């Protein structure tokens, strides 16, 4: 299989070969090398940022509706090419084609449509001050760095590019070294849609390329999707230059199922909240709290349904569960499974699996202090925990440094909203899980992040407000 792009980087509107270390791209299902890229050198990173700085003012000077039109055209191109792009996404990530066809570029196209449509509504405020008055201008930040994780590489690139570009910023994007291909497609598509050369650029590389980007003097903002440890490093590095940041980081989110929940829907939600994309989703509800009365029927039904999951070749349209993105990540997940067993938790179904595959795995008899309950695993591993009452479960659900997401299943209307209000999370779902429509803000609290993606809230994080005071009378000085 060959997914070789014309070259490794996309800078100033064209493909450019990287001058740094080799970056082989492996298909997670077979381990086969599907593309051979090179990292950007440090000089190439700074040259790319300079090119973006030069391209940005002319882009920002366009009428917003013209910028919006480019995004809308790009969304239309993505939709036309969804089948081909989804296949590439599957080769890059190993995620089943039945997922990538409906979730990845589709969500990216929605972001481009949403922010493209928002363009003409981006206005300032008029502030009456008696005789005088003031107004605000919402201005771009300049050049934004986007740094992505490997689980939703093309969606992440679109989620960052769309609000940044519509506000008149330029962007230099660095995908994860594991999944470098989708962002190059986005760069090509944006150019074809009419984006001026140099406004959206892609550099490739491992963490140190991200670090060079974060500290480049031409970068005004860094938006990272990644783990908490990387987030800490990037946030600290950005602070040196007083750069704006958006941090979309990890989680260990609770999914609370009360006795009165609709059993079948709660089980479906727990399945999607733990095993979609082989469990490699930041907002997954990996701590499933089960109230004592529903615990047994829930676990019976869950085990029964997981018996039928179809694991295998991600390009087979019937496959529901694909491989883990890399051997290194599979090793980390297996170490966590072994840790859970050593700590005394029991495996209800699943287990460490073999090679690239780890089946959907469910732990029972876990306690709050176990590593499998406390730490993000980022794989198909669900930890179930028993609880008795509402006050107890909200306290235990919040007893974590993370705060990305949470879910509650109950038929009791008042309890649903009371629990959602009490949970420390950026997003709470009631009687559903993991839906992240572009209309709704998405982001974390506590260690899970800073800032919001999606919705009009994202505009706040890709712009700054200038106040203009207008003196309408004379000026008197005391001396
Ligand atoms: P990492 O934190 O390992 O990497 C994220 C990105 O940062 C990669 O592109 C990585 O490059 C880069 N990077 C690493 N070190 C530095 C550095 N010092 N300076 C700048 N950039 C750096 O995350 P993963 O790719 O392993 O993704 C999994 C994590 O992402 C999980 O914790 C998950 O929860 C989180 N995530 C959060 C989401 C959210 O929206 N909240 C969504 C999706 C994932 P490279 O990989 O090439 O080394």
Short mmCIF file of N, CA and C and ligand atoms in Angstrom, two decimals, residues 147-151 156 174-178 205-208 210-211 214 224-228 230-231 233-234 248-251 281-282 329 376 378 404 442 448 453, ligand 1:
data_model
loop_
_atom_site.label_atom_id
_atom_site.label_comp_id
_atom_site.label_asym_id
_atom_site.label_seq_id
_atom_site.Cartn_x
_atom_site.Cartn_y
_atom_site.Cartn_z
N UNK A 147 -0.82 22.04 17.05
CA UNK A 147 -0.07 20.79 17.27
C UNK A 147 -1.09 19.71 17.60
N UNK A 148 -1.07 18.62 16.82
CA UNK A 148 -2.15 17.64 16.94
C UNK A 148 -1.74 16.31 17.54
N UNK A 149 -2.74 15.59 18.06
CA UNK A 149 -2.57 14.21 18.53
C UNK A 149 -2.88 13.26 17.37
N UNK A 150 -2.70 11.95 17.60
CA UNK A 150 -2.83 10.99 16.50
C UNK A 150 -4.18 10.33 16.40
N UNK A 151 -5.09 10.60 17.33
CA UNK A 151 -6.33 9.81 17.31
C UNK A 151 -7.36 10.32 16.29
N UNK A 156 -8.76 17.13 14.04
CA UNK A 156 -8.04 18.09 14.89
C UNK A 156 -7.50 19.25 14.04
N UNK A 174 1.52 21.27 13.05
CA UNK A 174 2.37 20.07 13.14
C UNK A 174 1.52 18.89 13.60
N UNK A 175 1.29 17.94 12.69
CA UNK A 175 0.55 16.74 13.12
C UNK A 175 1.43 15.87 14.01
N UNK A 176 0.80 14.89 14.64
CA UNK A 176 1.58 13.90 15.39
C UNK A 176 2.49 13.13 14.42
N UNK A 177 3.64 12.75 14.90
CA UNK A 177 4.56 11.97 14.06
C UNK A 177 3.93 10.65 13.61
N UNK A 178 2.96 10.15 14.40
CA UNK A 178 2.31 8.86 14.07
C UNK A 178 1.36 8.99 12.88
N UNK A 205 7.23 16.41 12.20
CA UNK A 205 8.32 16.09 13.11
C UNK A 205 7.84 15.57 14.44
N UNK A 206 8.79 15.16 15.24
CA UNK A 206 8.49 14.65 16.57
C UNK A 206 8.37 15.83 17.53
N UNK A 207 8.35 15.51 18.81
CA UNK A 207 8.13 16.54 19.82
C UNK A 207 9.01 17.77 19.70
N UNK A 208 10.29 17.56 19.30
CA UNK A 208 11.20 18.73 19.30
C UNK A 208 10.84 19.73 18.21
N UNK A 210 7.68 20.35 17.45
CA UNK A 210 6.60 21.06 18.15
C UNK A 210 7.18 22.09 19.11
N UNK A 211 8.25 21.71 19.79
CA UNK A 211 8.87 22.63 20.76
C UNK A 211 9.46 23.84 20.05
N UNK A 214 6.63 26.12 19.13
CA UNK A 214 6.04 26.78 20.30
C UNK A 214 6.83 28.01 20.72
N UNK A 224 -2.74 23.21 21.30
CA UNK A 224 -2.26 21.83 21.37
C UNK A 224 -3.40 20.88 21.69
N UNK A 225 -3.45 19.77 20.99
CA UNK A 225 -4.25 18.62 21.42
C UNK A 225 -3.27 17.52 21.75
N UNK A 226 -3.26 17.10 22.99
CA UNK A 226 -2.28 16.09 23.40
C UNK A 226 -2.48 15.70 24.85
N UNK A 227 -1.46 15.11 25.43
CA UNK A 227 -1.56 14.61 26.80
C UNK A 227 -1.27 15.73 27.80
N UNK A 228 -1.60 15.49 29.05
CA UNK A 228 -1.36 16.49 30.09
C UNK A 228 0.15 16.79 30.25
N UNK A 230 2.56 16.70 28.03
CA UNK A 230 2.97 17.56 26.91
C UNK A 230 2.35 18.95 27.08
N UNK A 231 1.11 18.99 27.50
CA UNK A 231 0.42 20.27 27.71
C UNK A 231 1.16 21.16 28.70
N UNK A 233 4.34 21.14 29.36
CA UNK A 233 5.58 21.62 28.74
C UNK A 233 5.28 22.74 27.74
N UNK A 234 4.26 22.53 26.92
CA UNK A 234 3.96 23.50 25.86
C UNK A 234 3.44 24.80 26.47
N UNK A 248 -6.06 21.28 24.66
CA UNK A 248 -7.07 20.21 24.66
C UNK A 248 -6.35 18.95 25.11
N UNK A 249 -6.50 18.59 26.38
CA UNK A 249 -5.64 17.53 26.93
C UNK A 249 -6.45 16.29 27.30
N UNK A 250 -5.85 15.45 28.08
CA UNK A 250 -6.43 14.14 28.35
C UNK A 250 -7.53 14.17 29.40
N UNK A 251 -8.06 12.98 29.68
CA UNK A 251 -9.14 12.89 30.66
C UNK A 251 -9.23 11.51 31.28
N UNK A 281 -9.84 7.96 22.54
CA UNK A 281 -10.60 9.22 22.50
C UNK A 281 -10.43 9.91 23.86
N UNK A 282 -10.09 11.21 23.78
CA UNK A 282 -9.76 11.95 25.00
C UNK A 282 -10.93 12.03 25.98
N UNK A 329 2.12 2.28 21.80
CA UNK A 329 0.87 2.57 22.51
C UNK A 329 0.23 1.28 22.99
N UNK A 376 -5.18 8.04 32.78
CA UNK A 376 -5.70 7.86 31.42
C UNK A 376 -4.98 6.68 30.76
N UNK A 378 -6.01 5.52 27.45
CA UNK A 378 -6.09 5.85 26.03
C UNK A 378 -6.06 4.59 25.17
N UNK A 404 -12.26 16.70 31.75
CA UNK A 404 -12.63 16.93 30.35
C UNK A 404 -14.13 16.74 30.13
N UNK A 442 -16.30 22.86 23.23
CA UNK A 442 -15.66 21.63 23.70
C UNK A 442 -14.30 21.98 24.31
N UNK A 448 -7.37 19.09 32.40
CA UNK A 448 -7.74 18.68 31.04
C UNK A 448 -7.68 19.81 30.02
N UNK A 453 -12.71 24.70 22.00
CA UNK A 453 -12.78 24.58 20.55
C UNK A 453 -14.25 24.48 20.17
P1 LIG B 1 1.20 13.73 23.07
O1 LIG B 1 1.00 14.66 24.20
O2 LIG B 1 2.23 12.70 23.17
O3 LIG B 1 1.51 14.55 21.73
C1 LIG B 1 0.66 15.57 21.25
C2 LIG B 1 1.40 16.38 20.20
O4 LIG B 1 2.40 17.19 20.82
C3 LIG B 1 2.15 15.53 19.16
O5 LIG B 1 2.07 16.17 17.91
C4 LIG B 1 3.55 15.53 19.71
O6 LIG B 1 4.50 15.21 18.73
C5 LIG B 1 3.67 16.95 20.22
N1 LIG B 1 4.71 17.20 21.21
C6 LIG B 1 5.32 16.32 22.03
N2 LIG B 1 6.21 16.96 22.83
C7 LIG B 1 6.14 18.29 22.52
C8 LIG B 1 6.80 19.47 23.00
N3 LIG B 1 7.69 19.42 23.98
N4 LIG B 1 6.47 20.65 22.44
C9 LIG B 1 5.54 20.72 21.46
N5 LIG B 1 4.90 19.64 20.96
C10 LIG B 1 5.18 18.43 21.48
O7 LIG B 1 -0.24 13.11 22.79
P2 LIG B 1 -0.62 11.90 21.83
O8 LIG B 1 -0.32 12.26 20.42
O9 LIG B 1 -0.05 10.66 22.42
O10 LIG B 1 -2.21 11.91 21.98
C11 LIG B 1 -2.87 11.32 23.04
C12 LIG B 1 -3.24 12.36 24.08
O11 LIG B 1 -3.99 13.42 23.48
C13 LIG B 1 -4.14 11.79 25.15
O12 LIG B 1 -3.75 12.25 26.42
C14 LIG B 1 -5.50 12.34 24.79
O13 LIG B 1 -6.38 12.43 25.87
C15 LIG B 1 -5.15 13.68 24.23
N6 LIG B 1 -6.22 14.16 23.38
C16 LIG B 1 -6.99 15.21 23.81
C17 LIG B 1 -8.06 15.65 23.05
C18 LIG B 1 -8.89 16.83 23.49
O14 LIG B 1 -9.53 17.43 22.64
N7 LIG B 1 -8.93 17.19 24.75
C19 LIG B 1 -8.43 14.99 21.79
C20 LIG B 1 -7.51 13.94 21.41
C21 LIG B 1 -6.46 13.53 22.20
P3 LIG B 1 4.86 13.67 18.43
O15 LIG B 1 3.64 12.85 18.65
O16 LIG B 1 5.25 13.72 17.02
O17 LIG B 1 5.93 13.34 19.40
#
